[in-house]
Amino acid sequence: MPKGPPFDPRAVANLMLDQAAVAGLKLSNLALQKLLYFAHGQYLIRTGNPLLDGCFEAWTYGPVHPAVYRAFKCEEGRPIETRATARDVMTGATRPMPVPDDIEVQRVIVGVLGSLGHLSAGRLIEITHAPDGPWAFVVNKAKTSVVLGLRISDNVTRERFRFQRVSVGPDSRVGEPNEDSPLV
């Protein structure tokens, strides 16, 4: 079993994909990234500890965890059917990644999927782009100072996650992109 928190982001992504499948939801890499970010923020606020190891980065369509992006980028804009694996650095052999069995992690994942999992990728992007939210803060800060890799630190998430709001309305204003890319 994985120890933590923080957990390997690919293992938590696998847990989210498994729970999404149980709920009848199909997630693209783009949607998975946003939902993982919401889970990370909620877990951080609830427990004071980061859910995921490493940092999210501010990419064009919102927060992206590079390790998760690399694990699933081969799926492009399609619903993810595979699961991330771990590679033994000595042998090159791959093995399944055990998902966290922490009850609080599972509660957060199920809660995020229940409240946001039905939204389109475009709607999830709009929520992550909320004014004064962590993504917008980092992007705006990068316009006036140096921000290493456009990383969204846990401190910024802790301070600004409350600005993530769900607006009412059926349609996305940003359309439905298939894949994210780093901000240049």
C-alpha atoms as a PDB file:
ATOM      1  CA  MET A   1       0.000   0.000   0.000  1.00  0.00           C
ATOM      2  CA  PRO A   2       1.224   3.509  -0.737  1.00  0.00           C
ATOM      3  CA  LYS A   3       2.210   5.518   2.286  1.00  0.00           C
ATOM      4  CA  GLY A   4       1.287   9.137   2.523  1.00  0.00           C
ATOM      5  CA  PRO A   5       0.124  11.782   2.285  1.00  0.00           C
ATOM      6  CA  PRO A   6       1.319  13.097  -0.030  1.00  0.00           C
ATOM      7  CA  PHE A   7       0.660  10.259  -2.437  1.00  0.00           C
ATOM      8  CA  ASP A   8       2.075   9.527  -5.865  1.00  0.00           C
ATOM      9  CA  PRO A   9      -0.215  11.564  -8.144  1.00  0.00           C
ATOM     10  CA  ARG A  10      -0.495   8.685 -10.621  1.00  0.00           C
ATOM     11  CA  ALA A  11      -1.814   6.369  -7.891  1.00  0.00           C
ATOM     12  CA  VAL A  12      -4.468   8.930  -6.905  1.00  0.00           C
ATOM     13  CA  ALA A  13      -5.307   9.408 -10.596  1.00  0.00           C
ATOM     14  CA  ASN A  14      -5.847   5.643 -10.857  1.00  0.00           C
ATOM     15  CA  LEU A  15      -8.135   5.779  -7.814  1.00  0.00           C
ATOM     16  CA  MET A  16     -10.102   8.637  -9.371  1.00  0.00           C
ATOM     17  CA  LEU A  17     -10.414   6.758 -12.666  1.00  0.00           C
ATOM     18  CA  ASP A  18     -11.582   3.626 -10.832  1.00  0.00           C
ATOM     19  CA  GLN A  19     -14.186   5.586  -8.855  1.00  0.00           C
ATOM     20  CA  ALA A  20     -15.293   7.444 -11.996  1.00  0.00           C
ATOM     21  CA  ALA A  21     -15.843   4.098 -13.742  1.00  0.00           C
ATOM     22  CA  VAL A  22     -17.983   2.907 -10.818  1.00  0.00           C
ATOM     23  CA  ALA A  23     -20.045   6.106 -11.158  1.00  0.00           C
ATOM     24  CA  GLY A  24     -20.383   5.645 -14.923  1.00  0.00           C
ATOM     25  CA  LEU A  25     -18.184   8.663 -15.728  1.00  0.00           C
ATOM     26  CA  LYS A  26     -15.621   8.733 -18.518  1.00  0.00           C
ATOM     27  CA  LEU A  27     -12.740  11.137 -17.993  1.00  0.00           C
ATOM     28  CA  SER A  28     -10.300  12.589 -20.497  1.00  0.00           C
ATOM     29  CA  ASN A  29      -6.810  13.596 -19.364  1.00  0.00           C
ATOM     30  CA  LEU A  30      -7.962  17.224 -19.393  1.00  0.00           C
ATOM     31  CA  ALA A  31     -10.960  16.551 -17.127  1.00  0.00           C
ATOM     32  CA  LEU A  32      -8.901  14.232 -14.904  1.00  0.00           C
ATOM     33  CA  GLN A  33      -6.340  16.993 -14.340  1.00  0.00           C
ATOM     34  CA  LYS A  34      -8.966  19.488 -13.194  1.00  0.00           C
ATOM     35  CA  LEU A  35     -10.761  16.984 -10.950  1.00  0.00           C
ATOM     36  CA  LEU A  36      -7.457  15.900  -9.375  1.00  0.00           C
ATOM     37  CA  TYR A  37      -6.676  19.550  -8.724  1.00  0.00           C
ATOM     38  CA  PHE A  38     -10.023  20.053  -6.972  1.00  0.00           C
ATOM     39  CA  ALA A  39      -9.420  16.911  -4.902  1.00  0.00           C
ATOM     40  CA  HIS A  40      -5.923  18.120  -3.998  1.00  0.00           C
ATOM     41  CA  GLY A  41      -7.267  21.515  -2.927  1.00  0.00           C
ATOM     42  CA  GLN A  42     -10.111  20.066  -0.881  1.00  0.00           C
ATOM     43  CA  TYR A  43      -7.819  17.565   0.837  1.00  0.00           C
ATOM     44  CA  LEU A  44      -5.289  20.309   1.577  1.00  0.00           C
ATOM     45  CA  ILE A  45      -7.976  22.532   3.122  1.00  0.00           C
ATOM     46  CA  ARG A  46      -9.574  19.687   5.129  1.00  0.00           C
ATOM     47  CA  THR A  47      -6.425  18.067   6.497  1.00  0.00           C
ATOM     48  CA  GLY A  48      -3.698  20.680   6.179  1.00  0.00           C
ATOM     49  CA  ASN A  49      -1.660  18.159   4.170  1.00  0.00           C
ATOM     50  CA  PRO A  50      -1.158  17.967   0.407  1.00  0.00           C
ATOM     51  CA  LEU A  51      -2.890  15.031  -1.264  1.00  0.00           C
ATOM     52  CA  LEU A  52      -0.400  14.718  -4.120  1.00  0.00           C
ATOM     53  CA  ASP A  53       3.364  14.701  -4.226  1.00  0.00           C
ATOM     54  CA  GLY A  54       4.877  17.333  -6.516  1.00  0.00           C
ATOM     55  CA  CYS A  55       3.254  20.493  -7.830  1.00  0.00           C
ATOM     56  CA  PHE A  56       0.504  21.407 -10.200  1.00  0.00           C
ATOM     57  CA  GLU A  57       1.516  23.874 -12.899  1.00  0.00           C
ATOM     58  CA  ALA A  58      -0.528  26.634 -14.528  1.00  0.00           C
ATOM     59  CA  TRP A  59      -1.055  25.494 -18.109  1.00  0.00           C
ATOM     60  CA  THR A  60      -3.243  27.024 -20.802  1.00  0.00           C
ATOM     61  CA  TYR A  61      -6.448  25.288 -19.712  1.00  0.00           C
ATOM     62  CA  GLY A  62      -5.841  25.272 -15.964  1.00  0.00           C
ATOM     63  CA  PRO A  63      -3.829  23.333 -13.387  1.00  0.00           C
ATOM     64  CA  VAL A  64      -1.956  20.271 -14.652  1.00  0.00           C
ATOM     65  CA  HIS A  65       0.152  17.792 -12.712  1.00  0.00           C
ATOM     66  CA  PRO A  66       2.998  16.945 -15.122  1.00  0.00           C
ATOM     67  CA  ALA A  67       3.467  13.365 -13.847  1.00  0.00           C
ATOM     68  CA  VAL A  68      -0.207  12.569 -14.442  1.00  0.00           C
ATOM     69  CA  TYR A  69      -0.179  14.349 -17.795  1.00  0.00           C
ATOM     70  CA  ARG A  70       2.767  12.230 -18.977  1.00  0.00           C
ATOM     71  CA  ALA A  71       1.132   9.030 -17.713  1.00  0.00           C
ATOM     72  CA  PHE A  72      -2.009   9.587 -19.792  1.00  0.00           C
ATOM     73  CA  LYS A  73      -1.002  11.884 -22.677  1.00  0.00           C
ATOM     74  CA  CYS A  74      -1.149   8.949 -25.113  1.00  0.00           C
ATOM     75  CA  GLU A  75      -4.943   8.990 -24.629  1.00  0.00           C
ATOM     76  CA  GLU A  76      -5.074  12.513 -26.112  1.00  0.00           C
ATOM     77  CA  GLY A  77      -8.676  13.772 -25.815  1.00  0.00           C
ATOM     78  CA  ARG A  78     -10.250  10.331 -25.505  1.00  0.00           C
ATOM     79  CA  PRO A  79     -11.726   8.911 -22.307  1.00  0.00           C
ATOM     80  CA  ILE A  80      -8.960   7.191 -20.337  1.00  0.00           C
ATOM     81  CA  GLU A  81      -9.289   3.407 -20.320  1.00  0.00           C
ATOM     82  CA  THR A  82      -5.798   2.555 -19.027  1.00  0.00           C
ATOM     83  CA  ARG A  83      -4.191   3.034 -15.620  1.00  0.00           C
ATOM     84  CA  ALA A  84      -0.827   4.540 -14.762  1.00  0.00           C
ATOM     85  CA  THR A  85       1.918   2.061 -13.988  1.00  0.00           C
ATOM     86  CA  ALA A  86       5.222   2.250 -12.144  1.00  0.00           C
ATOM     87  CA  ARG A  87       8.476   1.335 -13.864  1.00  0.00           C
ATOM     88  CA  ASP A  88      11.326  -0.412 -12.077  1.00  0.00           C
ATOM     89  CA  VAL A  89      14.397   1.716 -12.801  1.00  0.00           C
ATOM     90  CA  MET A  90      16.711  -1.286 -12.610  1.00  0.00           C
ATOM     91  CA  THR A  91      14.825  -3.727 -14.845  1.00  0.00           C
ATOM     92  CA  GLY A  92      12.498  -1.479 -16.822  1.00  0.00           C
ATOM     93  CA  ALA A  93       9.589  -3.752 -15.910  1.00  0.00           C
ATOM     94  CA  THR A  94       6.244  -2.107 -15.293  1.00  0.00           C
ATOM     95  CA  ARG A  95       3.884  -2.953 -12.479  1.00  0.00           C
ATOM     96  CA  PRO A  96       0.456  -1.739 -11.393  1.00  0.00           C
ATOM     97  CA  MET A  97       0.414   1.161  -8.959  1.00  0.00           C
ATOM     98  CA  PRO A  98      -1.508   0.409  -5.775  1.00  0.00           C
ATOM     99  CA  VAL A  99      -4.142   3.043  -5.063  1.00  0.00           C
ATOM    100  CA  PRO A 100      -4.303   4.757  -1.666  1.00  0.00           C
ATOM    101  CA  ASP A 101      -6.609   3.001   0.779  1.00  0.00           C
ATOM    102  CA  ASP A 102      -6.864   6.063   3.042  1.00  0.00           C
ATOM    103  CA  ILE A 103     -10.560   6.640   3.828  1.00  0.00           C
ATOM    104  CA  GLU A 104     -10.263  10.447   3.754  1.00  0.00           C
ATOM    105  CA  VAL A 105      -8.676  10.309   0.297  1.00  0.00           C
ATOM    106  CA  GLN A 106     -11.508   8.103  -0.924  1.00  0.00           C
ATOM    107  CA  ARG A 107     -14.117  10.467   0.570  1.00  0.00           C
ATOM    108  CA  VAL A 108     -12.571  13.461  -1.161  1.00  0.00           C
ATOM    109  CA  ILE A 109     -12.337  11.644  -4.514  1.00  0.00           C
ATOM    110  CA  VAL A 110     -15.941  10.409  -4.351  1.00  0.00           C
ATOM    111  CA  GLY A 111     -17.112  13.876  -3.260  1.00  0.00           C
ATOM    112  CA  VAL A 112     -15.325  15.662  -6.099  1.00  0.00           C
ATOM    113  CA  LEU A 113     -16.640  13.187  -8.659  1.00  0.00           C
ATOM    114  CA  GLY A 114     -20.152  13.498  -7.237  1.00  0.00           C
ATOM    115  CA  SER A 115     -20.190  17.281  -7.350  1.00  0.00           C
ATOM    116  CA  LEU A 116     -18.030  18.043 -10.399  1.00  0.00           C
ATOM    117  CA  GLY A 117     -17.496  14.806 -12.336  1.00  0.00           C
ATOM    118  CA  HIS A 118     -20.549  15.346 -14.531  1.00  0.00           C
ATOM    119  CA  LEU A 119     -19.301  18.738 -15.763  1.00  0.00           C
ATOM    120  CA  SER A 120     -17.662  19.083 -19.157  1.00  0.00           C
ATOM    121  CA  ALA A 121     -13.947  19.785 -19.437  1.00  0.00           C
ATOM    122  CA  GLY A 122     -14.813  23.310 -20.583  1.00  0.00           C
ATOM    123  CA  ARG A 123     -16.842  24.004 -17.439  1.00  0.00           C
ATOM    124  CA  LEU A 124     -14.065  22.591 -15.242  1.00  0.00           C
ATOM    125  CA  ILE A 125     -11.590  24.894 -16.995  1.00  0.00           C
ATOM    126  CA  GLU A 126     -13.810  27.902 -16.276  1.00  0.00           C
ATOM    127  CA  ILE A 127     -13.873  27.025 -12.585  1.00  0.00           C
ATOM    128  CA  THR A 128     -10.073  26.672 -12.421  1.00  0.00           C
ATOM    129  CA  HIS A 129      -9.703  30.049 -14.171  1.00  0.00           C
ATOM    130  CA  ALA A 130     -11.718  31.852 -11.466  1.00  0.00           C
ATOM    131  CA  PRO A 131     -10.446  35.380 -10.776  1.00  0.00           C
ATOM    132  CA  ASP A 132      -8.215  35.395  -7.672  1.00  0.00           C
ATOM    133  CA  GLY A 133      -8.064  31.579  -7.701  1.00  0.00           C
ATOM    134  CA  PRO A 134      -4.694  29.787  -7.561  1.00  0.00           C
ATOM    135  CA  TRP A 135      -4.327  29.370 -11.346  1.00  0.00           C
ATOM    136  CA  ALA A 136      -5.157  33.031 -12.081  1.00  0.00           C
ATOM    137  CA  PHE A 137      -2.892  34.214  -9.256  1.00  0.00           C
ATOM    138  CA  VAL A 138       0.123  32.320 -10.634  1.00  0.00           C
ATOM    139  CA  VAL A 139      -0.549  33.367 -14.239  1.00  0.00           C
ATOM    140  CA  ASN A 140      -0.944  37.025 -13.239  1.00  0.00           C
ATOM    141  CA  LYS A 141       2.145  36.903 -11.014  1.00  0.00           C
ATOM    142  CA  ALA A 142       4.159  35.508 -13.934  1.00  0.00           C
ATOM    143  CA  LYS A 143       3.350  38.674 -15.908  1.00  0.00           C
ATOM    144  CA  THR A 144       5.214  40.837 -13.378  1.00  0.00           C
ATOM    145  CA  SER A 145       7.831  38.544 -11.811  1.00  0.00           C
ATOM    146  CA  VAL A 146       9.625  35.249 -12.245  1.00  0.00           C
ATOM    147  CA  VAL A 147       7.549  32.183 -11.391  1.00  0.00           C
ATOM    148  CA  LEU A 148       9.502  28.930 -11.587  1.00  0.00           C
ATOM    149  CA  GLY A 149       7.710  26.610 -14.004  1.00  0.00           C
ATOM    150  CA  LEU A 150       4.417  28.395 -13.271  1.00  0.00           C
ATOM    151  CA  ARG A 151       4.085  26.112 -10.260  1.00  0.00           C
ATOM    152  CA  ILE A 152       0.967  26.408  -8.149  1.00  0.00           C
ATOM    153  CA  SER A 153       2.374  25.903  -4.662  1.00  0.00           C
ATOM    154  CA  ASP A 154       0.401  24.366  -1.833  1.00  0.00           C
ATOM    155  CA  ASN A 155       0.613  27.713  -0.021  1.00  0.00           C
ATOM    156  CA  VAL A 156      -1.025  29.507  -2.953  1.00  0.00           C
ATOM    157  CA  THR A 157      -3.658  26.764  -3.162  1.00  0.00           C
ATOM    158  CA  ARG A 158      -4.300  26.982   0.589  1.00  0.00           C
ATOM    159  CA  GLU A 159      -4.712  30.779   0.431  1.00  0.00           C
ATOM    160  CA  ARG A 160      -6.718  31.039  -2.790  1.00  0.00           C
ATOM    161  CA  PHE A 161      -8.654  27.793  -3.276  1.00  0.00           C
ATOM    162  CA  ARG A 162     -11.764  29.373  -1.742  1.00  0.00           C
ATOM    163  CA  PHE A 163     -12.124  31.506  -4.880  1.00  0.00           C
ATOM    164  CA  GLN A 164     -12.970  28.415  -6.972  1.00  0.00           C
ATOM    165  CA  ARG A 165     -16.695  28.746  -7.599  1.00  0.00           C
ATOM    166  CA  VAL A 166     -19.174  26.898  -9.764  1.00  0.00           C
ATOM    167  CA  SER A 167     -21.282  29.243 -11.867  1.00  0.00           C
ATOM    168  CA  VAL A 168     -24.775  28.271 -12.897  1.00  0.00           C
ATOM    169  CA  GLY A 169     -25.389  27.557 -16.565  1.00  0.00           C
ATOM    170  CA  PRO A 170     -25.285  24.624 -18.936  1.00  0.00           C
ATOM    171  CA  ASP A 171     -22.724  25.808 -21.457  1.00  0.00           C
ATOM    172  CA  SER A 172     -19.015  26.455 -21.320  1.00  0.00           C
ATOM    173  CA  ARG A 173     -17.713  29.827 -22.469  1.00  0.00           C
ATOM    174  CA  VAL A 174     -14.308  28.390 -23.436  1.00  0.00           C
ATOM    175  CA  GLY A 175     -15.544  25.551 -25.611  1.00  0.00           C
ATOM    176  CA  GLU A 176     -14.374  21.977 -25.209  1.00  0.00           C
ATOM    177  CA  PRO A 177     -10.621  21.628 -25.776  1.00  0.00           C
ATOM    178  CA  ASN A 178      -9.209  18.115 -26.053  1.00  0.00           C
ATOM    179  CA  GLU A 179      -5.743  18.558 -24.596  1.00  0.00           C
ATOM    180  CA  ASP A 180      -3.795  21.020 -22.471  1.00  0.00           C
ATOM    181  CA  SER A 181      -0.452  22.655 -23.159  1.00  0.00           C
ATOM    182  CA  PRO A 182       2.015  24.594 -21.022  1.00  0.00           C
ATOM    183  CA  LEU A 183       1.733  28.379 -20.995  1.00  0.00           C
ATOM    184  CA  VAL A 184       4.569  29.922 -22.947  1.00  0.00           C
END
